[in-house]
Every structure is written in C-alpha cells, then in structure tokens.
Amino acid sequence: MSHVSMNSHPAPRKVLIVGGGDGGVAREVLKHPEVEEVILCEIDEKVVEVCKKYFPSLTSSAFTNPKLKIIFADGLEFIRENTNKFDVIITDSSDNVGVATPLFGEEYYKLMKSALATGGVACSQGECFWLHSEFIAKMVTLCRDIFSVVDFAVCSMPTYPSGEQGFLLCSLDPLYEPRKLIRYCYQEAGT
Amino acid sequence: MSHVSMNSHPAPRKVLIVGGGDGGVAREVLKHPEVEEVILCEIDEKVVEVCKKYFPSLTSSAFTNPKLKIIFADGLEFIRENTNKFDVIITDSSDNVGVATPLFGEEYYKLMKSALATGGVACSQGECFWLHSEFIAKMVTLCRDIFSVVDFAVCSMPTYPSGEQGFLLCSLDPLYEPRKLIRYCYQEAGT
C-alpha cells in the first residue's frame, strides 16, 4: 500500500457511513491506516445479508474487519443521538425517493453538523449533474446555510444513469479546500 | 463573453479540425477571439450537409463564420501536404474502425507533428478509458515516441457508451502543462 499525507489536515480517525450496506465504502475507508473506527449504519439488514452472501470478496470484503461496527438503524435517528463524534460522515444512500428522502433534507444536514467533530467533513450522495442540476443547486444552497465550506464533486460511474455520480462535500473547517488532495491511498488489487 | 488568458502560452491563431463534420468543435474553437483561421477537413460531405439542414442553430451554427473554411478531403492526406502550419490540430473522428482507423496510426501522429507550428498542440479522439484502456495505453506509448508532452484527458458525455470521452493531448512544447488551464472562454447561451 502506498499512503502519502499531502498536508497538515488532521487524519480522520472515526468515520460514520450512513447507508452503504453493500460494504464498498467501508472497504475503501478501511484502506486508510489512520482510521481507528468505522460505524456503518444501514436501515436495511437484508442488503448486508445479500451482499455478504454474493459479494464476499468484492464490496463486502471488509465486513470482517475488527475496526468496523455495523448497526441496523435509521441513519437520521442514529446521528440525532451522536454529538461532536465523527471526523467524517459519508452518506451512501439510494436516490431521493422513498426511504432515502430524509437524507436529503435540512434536518439531516443540521444533525450531521452536530454529529461531526471539530473540523469534520461530510460527504453525501449528490445525485447526477446531468439529470438533477436544479435539485443539486437547491441542495448546495441548503448546505451553504449550515456549513462553512460546501462543494460539489463528481466521479465517473458507467453503470449509473448518465455515467456520473455527484457528491456534496461539506466541512465545518473554514480552511478546508475540497479541491486540494489531502491524502492519497492506493492499494494494489489483491493486497 | 468572458475570456481570461491564464498564462503566457501563446494563443492559437490557426486551428485545423480533422473530422468534426457536425460543426460542434468548430463552433467552440471560434468562441476564442484570438483564433484567426479554422480549417475543417471532413472526409464525408454528407455529414456537413445533413447537420447544416437539421442542426443549423446547434452544432452547425458556426458554418457561416468567415474565419471557417471547410475542405472535403482525407485528413491524413491533407496534413501530409501541410508543414509547420497549425497552432492546434483537433481530431474529432469516429471510433477506431473503418474509415477512421488511419487517424489512430503512427503515420498520422508523425504527420501531425510535421503539420504543427512551433509549440503546437494536438488533441485527438482518445476513446473511452472504461472500454478501451489497453488501446489507450498503446496510443499513449506511441504518442510519447513522437511528442515531448503527452497526456490523457476526459470529459463527461452521457450519450456516449459509459458516459465518458477521452482525448489524447500531445504537444511539441516541452514546457506545455496539459493539466494547467491556459485560457478560459465562456459564452452565455444565445450570445
């Protein structure tokens, strides 16, 4: 593994994942050796069960990592009970319909702000800029009323509609620059 | 129009487009006021004819620009007859099958090198990194044998397979940094 800290931004130690029941985000987060504890809060136990069964060496390969704790609960209710606790909160939810809708609301973003530790960063499902640009603009405005720093990121995802997935990045640290690489973690396949 | 020169890299004056018969690349190139002359060399006259008819206010909106000259010819043969002439060559071809195959070959890249003026830049169709990574690696190796600077760029393109389009960027200027923005040209819709 190659791991390089690019600047002095403190390394995250406690990470909360809301959703992400397939385990893929947890697997990536756990590649960073500084991370001491990951809580995965998934509302649907069946997702974890099915992914454990069918993707044990893929997305679900980190489910046996002792740093990972899986909780089956409503993400919004879970963060309501946690204050000043997490260095990073990653919301890996489904789209803004049905059970995931509260995770795109003002209350959830305010609760994330409370649940983050000093200087913490939240990264949330940000829909797709080709398909939901008006909704994204509304979300960015909502986030800017709550967080010091807000930005929008994208990654290429060929199996998603339009081939792009967006992310809302919010930080309590006014000096956080989302467009600057903070640390780089690369792990060879199979290691 | 907002137009900002970001550093001292000379502005391109003469631009050759190989392919691009729909006119979209020409339209974008002609938004840059420094550009004095654009030659569009398209092998298939029918493409230009059909696009003029059906997309007169879209991709083909620059076909009446007096700076644009359209030539119907084989791109490879056209650049063979031109030496040290163009500041930029943009190859907007179809995929690496049939009539477009020569535009992905060593001879074409060597001819582009000769056709470029001092410090010139070539930007070519680079296929898709999700679908053609081995082919792209081969093309990058080929380009590095010919040009001082070679890099690979992508843009998001939801109507293309996998949602991404790649570009091979090659320059004769060893100081050219493809990852640094040189100039920014933004034109409001309808202006």
Short mmCIF file of C-alpha atoms in Angstrom, two decimals:
data_model
loop_
_atom_site.label_atom_id
_atom_site.label_comp_id
_atom_site.label_asym_id
_atom_site.label_seq_id
_atom_site.Cartn_x
_atom_site.Cartn_y
_atom_site.Cartn_z
CA MET A 1 0.00 0.00 0.00
CA SER A 2 1.19 3.48 -0.81
CA HIS A 3 -0.04 6.12 1.57
CA VAL A 4 1.06 9.75 1.48
CA SER A 5 -0.22 12.56 3.66
CA MET A 6 -0.32 15.63 1.42
CA ASN A 7 -0.77 18.38 4.03
CA SER A 8 -1.44 19.02 7.68
CA HIS A 9 -5.22 18.47 7.69
CA PRO A 10 -5.79 16.02 10.58
CA ALA A 11 -6.29 12.42 9.52
CA PRO A 12 -9.80 11.09 10.19
CA ARG A 13 -9.99 8.52 12.98
CA LYS A 14 -13.72 7.99 13.45
CA VAL A 15 -15.89 7.57 10.37
CA LEU A 16 -19.64 7.09 10.11
CA ILE A 17 -21.19 5.62 6.99
CA VAL A 18 -24.95 6.08 6.63
CA GLY A 19 -26.34 3.55 4.17
CA GLY A 20 -23.62 1.76 2.22
CA GLY A 21 -24.94 -1.69 3.16
CA ASP A 22 -23.06 -3.33 0.30
CA GLY A 23 -19.81 -2.56 2.16
CA GLY A 24 -17.94 -0.89 -0.70
CA VAL A 25 -17.48 2.47 1.04
CA ALA A 26 -16.40 0.75 4.26
CA ARG A 27 -13.84 -1.27 2.32
CA GLU A 28 -12.35 1.92 0.84
CA VAL A 29 -12.38 3.85 4.13
CA LEU A 30 -10.61 0.97 5.90
CA LYS A 31 -7.71 1.16 3.44
CA HIS A 32 -6.62 4.29 5.32
CA PRO A 33 -4.50 3.10 8.27
CA GLU A 34 -5.23 6.22 10.36
CA VAL A 35 -8.89 5.25 10.62
CA GLU A 36 -9.50 3.64 14.01
CA GLU A 37 -13.24 3.04 13.94
CA VAL A 38 -15.92 2.83 11.26
CA ILE A 39 -19.61 2.66 12.09
CA LEU A 40 -21.84 1.58 9.25
CA CYS A 41 -25.47 2.50 9.92
CA GLU A 42 -27.71 0.70 7.43
CA ILE A 43 -31.51 0.74 7.59
CA ASP A 44 -31.98 -2.47 5.62
CA GLU A 45 -30.44 -5.60 7.16
CA LYS A 46 -31.27 -7.59 4.04
CA VAL A 47 -28.84 -5.54 1.93
CA VAL A 48 -25.91 -6.52 4.14
CA GLU A 49 -27.06 -10.16 4.26
CA VAL A 50 -27.37 -10.46 0.47
CA CYS A 51 -24.07 -8.68 -0.20
CA LYS A 52 -22.23 -10.84 2.34
CA LYS A 53 -23.57 -13.90 0.52
CA TYR A 54 -22.94 -12.85 -3.09
CA PHE A 55 -20.04 -10.34 -2.93
CA PRO A 56 -17.83 -11.67 -0.10
CA SER A 57 -14.61 -10.91 -1.98
CA LEU A 58 -15.87 -7.68 -3.60
CA THR A 59 -17.81 -4.87 -1.88
CA SER A 60 -18.33 -6.91 1.29
CA SER A 61 -14.70 -7.91 1.80
CA ALA A 62 -14.23 -5.56 4.79
CA PHE A 63 -17.21 -6.82 6.81
CA THR A 64 -14.88 -8.94 8.94
CA ASN A 65 -12.51 -6.04 9.72
CA PRO A 66 -12.39 -5.56 13.53
CA LYS A 67 -12.45 -1.76 13.11
CA LEU A 68 -15.92 -1.98 11.52
CA LYS A 69 -19.15 -1.99 13.52
CA ILE A 70 -22.46 -2.49 11.70
CA ILE A 71 -25.64 -1.00 13.17
CA PHE A 72 -29.08 -1.59 11.68
CA ALA A 73 -30.94 1.65 12.27
CA ASP A 74 -32.41 4.73 10.63
CA GLY A 75 -29.42 6.97 9.84
CA LEU A 76 -31.23 10.17 10.75
CA GLU A 77 -32.22 8.83 14.17
CA PHE A 78 -28.72 7.46 14.77
CA ILE A 79 -26.94 10.76 14.17
CA ARG A 80 -29.54 12.54 16.35
CA GLU A 81 -28.11 10.56 19.28
CA ASN A 82 -24.46 11.36 18.49
CA THR A 83 -22.87 14.77 19.01
CA ASN A 84 -19.36 16.02 18.20
CA LYS A 85 -18.23 12.49 17.46
CA PHE A 86 -17.22 11.72 13.86
CA ASP A 87 -14.34 13.14 11.80
CA VAL A 88 -16.09 12.09 8.60
CA ILE A 89 -19.70 11.20 7.79
CA ILE A 90 -20.30 9.55 4.42
CA THR A 91 -23.90 9.19 3.31
CA ASP A 92 -24.12 6.44 0.71
CA SER A 93 -27.85 6.37 0.17
CA SER A 94 -30.17 5.48 -2.67
CA ASP A 95 -31.79 8.29 -4.67
CA ASN A 96 -34.08 10.98 -3.26
CA VAL A 97 -37.21 8.82 -3.25
CA GLY A 98 -38.94 6.74 -0.56
CA VAL A 99 -36.86 5.70 2.43
CA ALA A 100 -33.85 7.84 1.43
CA THR A 101 -35.74 11.17 1.19
CA PRO A 102 -34.98 12.32 4.77
CA LEU A 103 -31.25 12.00 3.98
CA PHE A 104 -31.63 14.90 1.51
CA GLY A 105 -33.41 17.21 3.97
CA GLU A 106 -32.41 20.22 6.08
CA GLU A 107 -32.89 18.34 9.37
CA TYR A 108 -30.43 15.63 8.35
CA TYR A 109 -27.76 18.15 7.33
CA LYS A 110 -28.18 20.04 10.64
CA LEU A 111 -27.90 16.75 12.56
CA MET A 112 -24.74 15.88 10.60
CA LYS A 113 -23.28 19.23 11.62
CA SER A 114 -23.88 18.36 15.29
CA ALA A 115 -22.58 14.82 14.90
CA LEU A 116 -19.29 15.92 13.31
CA ALA A 117 -16.23 16.54 15.46
CA THR A 118 -14.33 19.84 15.17
CA GLY A 119 -13.23 20.39 11.56
CA GLY A 120 -15.18 17.36 10.38
CA VAL A 121 -16.20 16.67 6.81
CA ALA A 122 -19.46 15.24 5.44
CA CYS A 123 -19.70 13.65 2.01
CA SER A 124 -23.23 12.87 0.82
CA GLN A 125 -24.91 11.31 -2.17
CA GLY A 126 -25.21 14.26 -4.57
CA GLU A 127 -27.26 12.79 -7.43
CA CYS A 128 -26.18 13.42 -11.07
CA PHE A 129 -25.43 16.84 -12.56
CA TRP A 130 -26.75 15.79 -15.98
CA LEU A 131 -30.12 14.72 -14.58
CA HIS A 132 -30.72 16.69 -11.37
CA SER A 133 -28.98 20.06 -11.75
CA GLU A 134 -31.85 22.07 -10.21
CA PHE A 135 -32.06 19.72 -7.24
CA ILE A 136 -28.28 19.89 -6.77
CA ALA A 137 -28.38 23.72 -6.84
CA LYS A 138 -31.08 23.62 -4.13
CA MET A 139 -29.00 21.20 -2.03
CA VAL A 140 -25.87 23.36 -2.36
CA THR A 141 -27.85 26.40 -1.17
CA LEU A 142 -29.23 24.40 1.78
CA CYS A 143 -25.73 23.19 2.71
CA ARG A 144 -24.23 26.69 2.49
CA ASP A 145 -26.69 27.87 5.14
CA ILE A 146 -25.33 25.20 7.50
CA PHE A 147 -21.63 24.57 6.72
CA SER A 148 -18.59 26.88 6.33
CA VAL A 149 -17.34 25.09 3.23
CA VAL A 150 -19.53 23.41 0.60
CA ASP A 151 -18.51 22.00 -2.77
CA PHE A 152 -19.74 19.51 -5.33
CA ALA A 153 -17.63 16.61 -6.56
CA VAL A 154 -18.19 14.02 -9.27
CA CYS A 155 -16.89 10.61 -10.13
CA SER A 156 -17.29 8.58 -13.26
CA MET A 157 -19.61 5.60 -12.77
CA PRO A 158 -20.50 3.87 -16.04
CA THR A 159 -23.24 1.67 -14.57
CA TYR A 160 -25.22 4.67 -13.25
CA PRO A 161 -27.59 6.69 -15.45
CA SER A 162 -25.56 9.21 -17.50
CA GLY A 163 -22.29 7.69 -16.22
CA GLU A 164 -21.71 10.17 -13.39
CA GLN A 165 -22.25 10.23 -9.63
CA GLY A 166 -22.18 13.50 -7.71
CA PHE A 167 -21.24 14.19 -4.09
CA LEU A 168 -21.98 17.07 -1.75
CA LEU A 169 -18.90 17.91 0.31
CA CYS A 170 -19.50 19.96 3.48
CA SER A 171 -16.98 20.92 6.14
CA LEU A 172 -17.01 22.70 9.47
CA ASP A 173 -13.38 23.75 8.90
CA PRO A 174 -13.32 27.11 7.07
CA LEU A 175 -9.79 26.34 5.84
CA TYR A 176 -10.74 23.01 4.26
CA GLU A 177 -10.21 23.08 0.50
CA PRO A 178 -12.18 20.23 -1.10
CA ARG A 179 -10.38 20.66 -4.43
CA LYS A 180 -6.94 20.01 -2.93
CA LEU A 181 -5.90 16.40 -2.47
CA ILE A 182 -5.31 15.82 1.24
CA ARG A 183 -4.07 12.28 1.27
CA TYR A 184 -3.64 9.56 -1.26
CA CYS A 185 -4.23 5.90 -0.56
CA TYR A 186 -3.54 3.29 -3.19
CA GLN A 187 -3.80 -0.42 -2.66
CA GLU A 188 -2.85 -2.96 -5.27
CA ALA A 189 -5.55 -5.43 -6.26
CA GLY A 190 -5.36 -8.50 -4.07
CA THR A 191 -3.40 -6.89 -1.21
CA MET B 1 -18.27 36.64 -23.32
CA SER B 2 -15.78 36.22 -20.54
CA HIS B 3 -12.29 35.49 -21.74
CA VAL B 4 -9.25 35.30 -19.50
CA SER B 5 -5.72 34.40 -20.53
CA MET B 6 -4.31 32.38 -17.62
CA ASN B 7 -0.62 32.43 -18.51
CA SER B 8 1.83 33.33 -21.22
CA HIS B 9 1.36 30.31 -23.50
CA PRO B 10 0.79 31.86 -26.96
CA ALA B 11 -2.81 31.98 -28.09
CA PRO B 12 -3.62 29.71 -31.04
CA ARG B 13 -4.30 31.55 -34.31
CA LYS B 14 -4.56 28.77 -36.87
CA VAL B 15 -6.57 25.69 -35.99
CA LEU B 16 -7.14 22.54 -38.03
CA ILE B 17 -10.07 20.25 -37.26
CA VAL B 18 -9.89 16.79 -38.82
CA GLY B 19 -13.35 15.25 -38.92
CA GLY B 20 -15.89 17.18 -36.85
CA GLY B 21 -18.33 17.50 -39.76
CA ASP B 22 -21.22 18.28 -37.42
CA GLY B 23 -19.55 21.62 -36.68
CA GLY B 24 -19.64 21.44 -32.89
CA VAL B 25 -15.87 21.62 -32.40
CA ALA B 26 -15.60 24.50 -34.91
CA ARG B 27 -18.33 26.38 -33.03
CA GLU B 28 -16.39 26.04 -29.75
CA VAL B 29 -13.00 26.92 -31.28
CA LEU B 30 -14.48 30.05 -32.88
CA LYS B 31 -15.62 31.34 -29.49
CA HIS B 32 -11.94 32.21 -28.85
CA PRO B 33 -11.37 35.66 -30.36
CA GLU B 34 -7.62 35.07 -30.89
CA VAL B 35 -8.34 32.37 -33.45
CA GLU B 36 -7.91 33.85 -36.93
CA GLU B 37 -8.49 30.84 -39.14
CA VAL B 38 -10.11 27.43 -38.75
CA ILE B 39 -9.84 24.75 -41.39
CA LEU B 40 -12.30 21.89 -41.04
CA CYS B 41 -11.19 18.87 -43.06
CA GLU B 42 -14.05 16.38 -43.26
CA ILE B 43 -13.96 13.23 -45.38
CA ASP B 44 -17.74 12.88 -45.64
CA GLU B 45 -19.54 15.80 -47.32
CA LYS B 46 -22.90 14.26 -46.42
CA VAL B 47 -22.26 14.76 -42.67
CA VAL B 48 -21.89 18.52 -43.14
CA GLU B 49 -24.91 18.65 -45.46
CA VAL B 50 -27.19 16.78 -43.04
CA CYS B 51 -26.03 18.74 -39.99
CA LYS B 52 -26.48 22.08 -41.79
CA LYS B 53 -30.04 21.01 -42.57
CA TYR B 54 -31.06 19.62 -39.18
CA PHE B 55 -28.85 21.42 -36.62
CA PRO B 56 -28.45 24.94 -38.06
CA SER B 57 -28.77 26.60 -34.65
CA LEU B 58 -26.92 23.84 -32.72
CA THR B 59 -23.66 22.18 -33.73
CA SER B 60 -23.68 23.75 -37.20
CA SER B 61 -24.22 27.33 -36.06
CA ALA B 62 -20.65 28.39 -36.92
CA PHE B 63 -20.66 27.14 -40.52
CA THR B 64 -21.30 30.70 -41.75
CA ASN B 65 -18.42 32.19 -39.75
CA PRO B 66 -15.99 33.87 -42.22
CA LYS B 67 -13.00 32.53 -40.25
CA LEU B 68 -14.05 28.95 -41.08
CA LYS B 69 -13.01 27.13 -44.23
CA ILE B 70 -14.44 23.66 -44.92
CA ILE B 71 -12.43 21.22 -47.02
CA PHE B 72 -13.75 17.81 -48.05
CA ALA B 73 -10.71 15.56 -48.05
CA ASP B 74 -8.99 12.69 -46.29
CA GLY B 75 -7.49 14.20 -43.11
CA LEU B 76 -4.31 12.14 -43.32
CA GLU B 77 -3.64 13.24 -46.90
CA PHE B 78 -4.47 16.86 -46.07
CA ILE B 79 -1.96 17.13 -43.24
CA ARG B 80 0.66 15.39 -45.40
CA GLU B 81 0.58 18.49 -47.62
CA ASN B 82 0.84 20.98 -44.74
CA THR B 83 4.04 21.58 -42.76
CA ASN B 84 4.70 23.81 -39.74
CA LYS B 85 1.34 25.46 -40.16
CA PHE B 86 -1.21 24.93 -37.36
CA ASP B 87 -1.08 26.01 -33.72
CA VAL B 88 -3.69 23.41 -32.83
CA ILE B 89 -4.90 20.24 -34.57
CA ILE B 90 -8.10 18.71 -33.19
CA THR B 91 -9.01 15.27 -34.49
CA ASP B 92 -12.73 14.71 -33.96
CA SER B 93 -13.12 11.34 -35.61
CA SER B 94 -15.40 8.37 -35.21
CA ASP B 95 -14.10 5.27 -33.39
CA ASN B 96 -11.09 3.20 -34.44
CA VAL B 97 -12.94 1.17 -37.07
CA GLY B 98 -13.29 1.53 -40.83
CA VAL B 99 -12.57 4.93 -42.35
CA ALA B 100 -11.26 6.40 -39.07
CA THR B 101 -8.58 3.74 -38.44
CA PRO B 102 -5.70 5.66 -40.10
CA LEU B 103 -6.35 8.55 -37.67
CA PHE B 104 -5.21 6.28 -34.81
CA GLY B 105 -1.97 5.20 -36.50
CA GLU B 106 1.71 6.12 -36.16
CA GLU B 107 1.85 7.73 -39.61
CA TYR B 108 -0.96 10.14 -38.74
CA TYR B 109 0.68 11.21 -35.49
CA LYS B 110 4.03 11.79 -37.26
CA LEU B 111 2.27 13.86 -39.93
CA MET B 112 0.51 15.89 -37.22
CA LYS B 113 3.91 16.60 -35.67
CA SER B 114 5.10 17.99 -39.03
CA ALA B 115 1.91 19.97 -39.62
CA LEU B 116 2.04 21.70 -36.23
CA ALA B 117 3.73 25.08 -35.86
CA THR B 118 6.39 25.58 -33.18
CA GLY B 119 4.97 24.72 -29.75
CA GLY B 120 1.76 23.42 -31.30
CA VAL B 121 -0.74 21.16 -29.57
CA ALA B 122 -2.70 18.20 -30.97
CA CYS B 123 -5.89 16.93 -29.34
CA SER B 124 -7.21 13.64 -30.71
CA GLN B 125 -10.14 11.32 -30.15
CA GLY B 126 -8.93 9.13 -27.29
CA GLU B 127 -11.71 6.54 -26.98
CA CYS B 128 -13.09 5.64 -23.52
CA PHE B 129 -10.99 4.61 -20.52
CA TRP B 130 -13.71 2.26 -19.22
CA LEU B 131 -13.90 0.36 -22.51
CA HIS B 132 -10.53 0.72 -24.27
CA SER B 133 -7.85 1.04 -21.57
CA GLU B 134 -5.37 -1.28 -23.31
CA PHE B 135 -5.78 0.57 -26.61
CA ILE B 136 -5.34 3.92 -24.85
CA ALA B 137 -2.14 2.69 -23.17
CA LYS B 138 -0.82 1.65 -26.60
CA MET B 139 -1.72 5.06 -28.07
CA VAL B 140 -0.03 6.93 -25.19
CA THR B 141 3.16 4.90 -25.77
CA LEU B 142 3.00 5.64 -29.50
CA CYS B 143 2.49 9.38 -28.84
CA ARG B 144 5.37 9.52 -26.34
CA ASP B 145 7.76 8.29 -29.04
CA ILE B 146 6.76 11.28 -31.18
CA PHE B 147 5.84 14.24 -28.92
CA SER B 148 7.62 15.95 -25.98
CA VAL B 149 4.48 16.13 -23.88
CA VAL B 150 1.64 13.59 -23.91
CA ASP B 151 -1.33 13.34 -21.57
CA PHE B 152 -4.82 11.88 -21.49
CA ALA B 153 -7.92 13.96 -20.75
CA VAL B 154 -11.56 13.02 -20.26
CA CYS B 155 -14.89 14.73 -20.46
CA SER B 156 -18.28 13.59 -19.33
CA MET B 157 -20.57 12.72 -22.23
CA PRO B 158 -23.79 10.99 -21.15
CA THR B 159 -24.88 9.98 -24.66
CA TYR B 160 -21.66 8.04 -25.31
CA PRO B 161 -21.13 4.45 -24.10
CA SER B 162 -20.09 4.53 -20.43
CA GLY B 163 -20.65 8.27 -20.26
CA GLU B 164 -17.04 9.33 -20.90
CA GLN B 165 -14.99 10.53 -23.86
CA GLY B 166 -11.21 10.52 -23.75
CA PHE B 167 -8.68 12.72 -25.54
CA LEU B 168 -5.00 12.31 -26.34
CA LEU B 169 -3.17 15.60 -25.81
CA CYS B 170 0.24 15.92 -27.50
CA SER B 171 2.50 18.96 -27.62
CA LEU B 172 5.78 19.93 -29.25
CA ASP B 173 6.40 22.41 -26.43
CA PRO B 174 8.28 20.66 -23.60
CA LEU B 175 7.03 23.31 -21.16
CA TYR B 176 3.36 22.77 -22.01
CA GLU B 177 1.41 21.50 -18.98
CA PRO B 178 -1.87 19.95 -20.16
CA ARG B 179 -3.26 19.83 -16.62
CA LYS B 180 -2.98 23.60 -16.14
CA LEU B 181 -5.78 25.75 -17.50
CA ILE B 182 -4.31 28.10 -20.11
CA ARG B 183 -7.29 30.19 -21.03
CA TYR B 184 -10.92 30.19 -20.18
CA CYS B 185 -13.66 31.10 -22.64
CA TYR B 186 -17.24 31.24 -21.53
CA GLN B 187 -20.10 32.36 -23.69
CA GLU B 188 -23.64 32.73 -22.42
CA ALA B 189 -26.25 30.73 -24.31
CA GLY B 190 -27.68 32.80 -27.13
CA THR B 191 -24.82 35.31 -27.33
#
